[in-house]
Amino acid sequence: MNLALVTGASRGIGKSISIELLKAGFKVIGVSRTGVFDADFDGFENFRRVSCDLADSKQVAEHLKPILTGEFTPTIIINNAGISEPCAFDVSDEAWETHWNRVLQVNLQAPTQLVKWALPEWKKRKSGTHIVIASRASYRGETEHYSAYAASKSGIIGVHKTIARAFGKDGVISVAIAPGFTDTDM
């Protein structure tokens, strides 16, 4: 079964990945905060829309955990969704913590949970693929206003490497892609 789950699938890089997978014959579960997808997805019988705000850990557990556990666990998870909010060091502690936590939840916590939930089935199958869309900020840092973004993208690289090291022997593949500047609305 060629089934992929793609976060951030309604626009930008995630939309392009989802459409290419559908064209290649994959079944795709597209996750977006709103669950709204444009007409480019019409006509694909193998496309399922899921509304889930990755910033809300309760929604992540409620909407995505059931998809990622059991015999119908996707063979591929593409952790593409990401946010970037200003998180400068000179703002109030409350403002800084709000933005910091939200960015890390969407860019690091939720993607790691998705793979965590899929791993038992992948290990049993001796097959599974994790693809994370990282960033150049993963490797070089970012301006002070986007410290949370850089930290989250660096963190997801660490998770990706850990998954590859720890579970490669079980047939699990983990790949990170760090695109440069890409013409999207973000």
CSV table of C-alpha atoms in Angstrom, one decimal:
chain,number,residue,atom,x,y,z
A,1,MET,CA,0.0,0.0,0.0
A,2,ASN,CA,1.5,3.3,-1.1
A,3,LEU,CA,0.0,5.7,1.5
A,4,ALA,CA,1.5,9.0,2.4
A,5,LEU,CA,0.6,11.5,5.1
A,6,VAL,CA,1.7,15.1,4.2
A,7,THR,CA,1.4,17.9,6.7
A,8,GLY,CA,1.0,21.4,5.4
A,9,ALA,CA,-0.5,19.9,2.3
A,10,SER,CA,-2.9,22.6,1.2
A,11,ARG,CA,-0.3,25.1,-0.1
A,12,GLY,CA,3.3,25.7,-1.0
A,13,ILE,CA,5.8,22.8,-0.9
A,14,GLY,CA,3.3,20.4,0.8
A,15,LYS,CA,0.7,21.0,-1.9
A,16,SER,CA,3.3,20.3,-4.7
A,17,ILE,CA,4.5,17.2,-2.9
A,18,SER,CA,0.9,15.9,-2.4
A,19,ILE,CA,-0.1,16.5,-6.0
A,20,GLU,CA,3.0,14.8,-7.4
A,21,LEU,CA,2.4,11.8,-5.1
A,22,LEU,CA,-1.2,11.6,-6.3
A,23,LYS,CA,-0.1,11.7,-9.9
A,24,ALA,CA,2.4,8.8,-9.2
A,25,GLY,CA,-0.5,6.7,-7.9
A,26,PHE,CA,-0.1,7.2,-4.1
A,27,LYS,CA,-3.0,7.5,-1.7
A,28,VAL,CA,-2.4,10.7,0.2
A,29,ILE,CA,-3.7,12.0,3.5
A,30,GLY,CA,-3.3,15.8,3.3
A,31,VAL,CA,-3.2,17.6,6.6
A,32,SER,CA,-3.9,21.3,6.9
A,33,ARG,CA,-5.0,23.6,9.7
A,34,THR,CA,-8.3,24.4,7.9
A,35,GLY,CA,-8.9,21.2,5.9
A,36,VAL,CA,-9.6,23.4,2.9
A,37,PHE,CA,-7.8,22.5,-0.3
A,38,ASP,CA,-8.2,24.2,-3.7
A,39,ALA,CA,-9.5,22.9,-6.9
A,40,ASP,CA,-6.0,21.4,-7.9
A,41,PHE,CA,-7.0,18.4,-5.6
A,42,ASP,CA,-10.4,17.8,-7.3
A,43,GLY,CA,-10.6,14.6,-9.2
A,44,PHE,CA,-8.1,12.7,-7.2
A,45,GLU,CA,-10.0,9.8,-5.7
A,46,ASN,CA,-7.1,8.8,-3.5
A,47,PHE,CA,-6.9,12.0,-1.6
A,48,ARG,CA,-8.3,12.4,1.9
A,49,ARG,CA,-8.4,15.8,3.7
A,50,VAL,CA,-7.7,16.1,7.4
A,51,SER,CA,-8.2,19.3,9.3
A,52,CYS,CA,-5.7,19.6,12.2
A,53,ASP,CA,-4.0,22.6,13.8
A,54,LEU,CA,-0.5,21.2,14.6
A,55,ALA,CA,-0.2,24.1,17.2
A,56,ASP,CA,-2.9,22.3,19.3
A,57,SER,CA,-1.4,19.2,20.8
A,58,LYS,CA,-4.9,17.9,21.7
A,59,GLN,CA,-6.0,18.1,18.0
A,60,VAL,CA,-2.8,16.4,16.9
A,61,ALA,CA,-3.5,13.4,19.2
A,62,GLU,CA,-7.2,13.3,18.4
A,63,HIS,CA,-7.0,13.7,14.6
A,64,LEU,CA,-3.7,12.2,13.7
A,65,LYS,CA,-2.8,9.5,16.2
A,66,PRO,CA,-5.6,7.2,15.1
A,67,ILE,CA,-4.3,7.5,11.5
A,68,LEU,CA,-0.7,6.6,12.5
A,69,THR,CA,-1.4,3.5,14.6
A,70,GLY,CA,-2.4,0.1,13.3
A,71,GLU,CA,-2.3,-1.8,10.1
A,72,PHE,CA,-3.3,1.2,8.0
A,73,THR,CA,-0.4,3.4,9.1
A,74,PRO,CA,0.9,5.4,6.1
A,75,THR,CA,4.1,4.0,4.6
A,76,ILE,CA,5.5,7.6,4.3
A,77,ILE,CA,5.2,10.6,6.6
A,78,ILE,CA,6.2,13.9,5.1
A,79,ASN,CA,6.5,16.5,7.8
A,80,ASN,CA,6.3,19.6,5.8
A,81,ALA,CA,4.1,22.0,7.9
A,82,GLY,CA,6.0,24.8,9.5
A,83,ILE,CA,5.5,28.3,10.9
A,84,SER,CA,7.7,31.2,11.5
A,85,GLU,CA,6.7,33.8,14.0
A,86,PRO,CA,8.8,36.7,15.3
A,87,CYS,CA,10.3,35.7,18.6
A,88,ALA,CA,12.9,38.4,19.5
A,89,PHE,CA,14.8,38.4,22.7
A,90,ASP,CA,13.8,41.9,23.6
A,91,VAL,CA,10.0,41.3,24.0
A,92,SER,CA,8.2,40.6,27.2
A,93,ASP,CA,8.7,37.1,28.6
A,94,GLU,CA,5.0,36.3,28.0
A,95,ALA,CA,5.1,37.3,24.4
A,96,TRP,CA,8.4,35.5,23.8
A,97,GLU,CA,7.2,32.3,25.5
A,98,THR,CA,3.9,32.3,23.5
A,99,HIS,CA,5.6,32.5,20.1
A,100,TRP,CA,8.5,30.2,21.1
A,101,ASN,CA,6.1,27.4,22.3
A,102,ARG,CA,3.8,27.7,19.3
A,103,VAL,CA,6.7,27.5,16.7
A,104,LEU,CA,8.3,24.6,18.5
A,105,GLN,CA,4.9,22.8,18.8
A,106,VAL,CA,4.3,23.1,15.0
A,107,ASN,CA,7.8,22.6,13.7
A,108,LEU,CA,9.3,20.1,16.2
A,109,GLN,CA,6.9,18.6,18.7
A,110,ALA,CA,4.0,17.6,16.4
A,111,PRO,CA,6.3,16.2,13.6
A,112,THR,CA,8.2,14.1,16.2
A,113,GLN,CA,5.0,12.7,17.6
A,114,LEU,CA,3.7,11.6,14.2
A,115,VAL,CA,6.8,9.5,13.6
A,116,LYS,CA,6.7,8.2,17.2
A,117,TRP,CA,3.2,6.9,16.6
A,118,ALA,CA,4.1,5.3,13.3
A,119,LEU,CA,7.3,3.6,14.4
A,120,PRO,CA,5.8,0.5,16.1
A,121,GLU,CA,4.0,-0.4,12.8
A,122,TRP,CA,7.0,0.5,10.7
A,123,LYS,CA,9.2,-1.7,12.8
A,124,LYS,CA,6.8,-4.6,12.5
A,125,ARG,CA,6.6,-4.1,8.7
A,126,LYS,CA,10.4,-3.6,8.4
A,127,SER,CA,9.5,-0.6,6.3
A,128,GLY,CA,8.7,3.1,6.7
A,129,THR,CA,9.9,6.4,5.4
A,130,HIS,CA,10.1,9.7,7.3
A,131,ILE,CA,10.8,12.8,5.2
A,132,VAL,CA,11.2,16.2,7.0
A,133,ILE,CA,11.3,19.5,5.2
A,134,ALA,CA,13.9,21.3,7.2
A,135,SER,CA,15.4,24.7,6.4
A,136,ARG,CA,18.7,26.3,5.7
A,137,ALA,CA,18.2,27.8,9.2
A,138,SER,CA,18.7,24.3,10.5
A,139,TYR,CA,22.3,24.6,9.7
A,140,ARG,CA,23.2,28.3,9.8
A,141,GLY,CA,20.8,29.8,12.4
A,142,GLU,CA,18.6,32.8,11.7
A,143,THR,CA,18.2,36.4,12.6
A,144,GLU,CA,17.4,37.1,16.3
A,145,HIS,CA,13.7,37.6,15.5
A,146,TYR,CA,13.4,34.1,14.2
A,147,SER,CA,15.3,32.2,16.9
A,148,ALA,CA,12.4,29.9,17.6
A,149,TYR,CA,12.2,28.9,13.9
A,150,ALA,CA,16.0,28.2,13.7
A,151,ALA,CA,15.8,26.2,17.0
A,152,SER,CA,12.9,24.1,15.8
A,153,LYS,CA,14.4,23.4,12.4
A,154,SER,CA,17.7,22.5,14.0
A,155,GLY,CA,15.9,20.3,16.5
A,156,ILE,CA,14.0,18.4,13.7
A,157,ILE,CA,17.3,17.7,12.1
A,158,GLY,CA,18.5,16.1,15.3
A,159,VAL,CA,15.3,14.0,15.4
A,160,HIS,CA,15.7,12.9,11.8
A,161,LYS,CA,19.3,11.8,12.4
A,162,THR,CA,18.2,9.9,15.6
A,163,ILE,CA,15.5,8.1,13.7
A,164,ALA,CA,17.9,7.2,10.9
A,165,ARG,CA,20.5,5.9,13.4
A,166,ALA,CA,18.1,4.1,15.8
A,167,PHE,CA,15.7,2.6,13.3
A,168,GLY,CA,17.6,2.1,10.1
A,169,LYS,CA,18.2,-1.5,11.2
A,170,ASP,CA,14.4,-1.9,11.3
A,171,GLY,CA,14.0,-0.8,7.7
A,172,VAL,CA,13.0,2.8,8.6
A,173,ILE,CA,14.4,5.5,6.4
A,174,SER,CA,14.6,9.1,7.5
A,175,VAL,CA,15.5,11.9,5.1
A,176,ALA,CA,15.8,15.6,5.6
A,177,ILE,CA,15.4,18.1,2.8
A,178,ALA,CA,16.5,21.7,3.4
A,179,PRO,CA,15.2,23.8,0.5
A,180,GLY,CA,16.5,27.3,0.1
A,181,PHE,CA,14.3,30.2,-0.4
A,182,THR,CA,11.1,29.0,-2.1
A,183,ASP,CA,8.4,31.1,-3.7
A,184,THR,CA,5.5,30.3,-1.4
A,185,ASP,CA,3.2,32.6,0.6
A,186,MET,CA,5.3,32.0,3.7
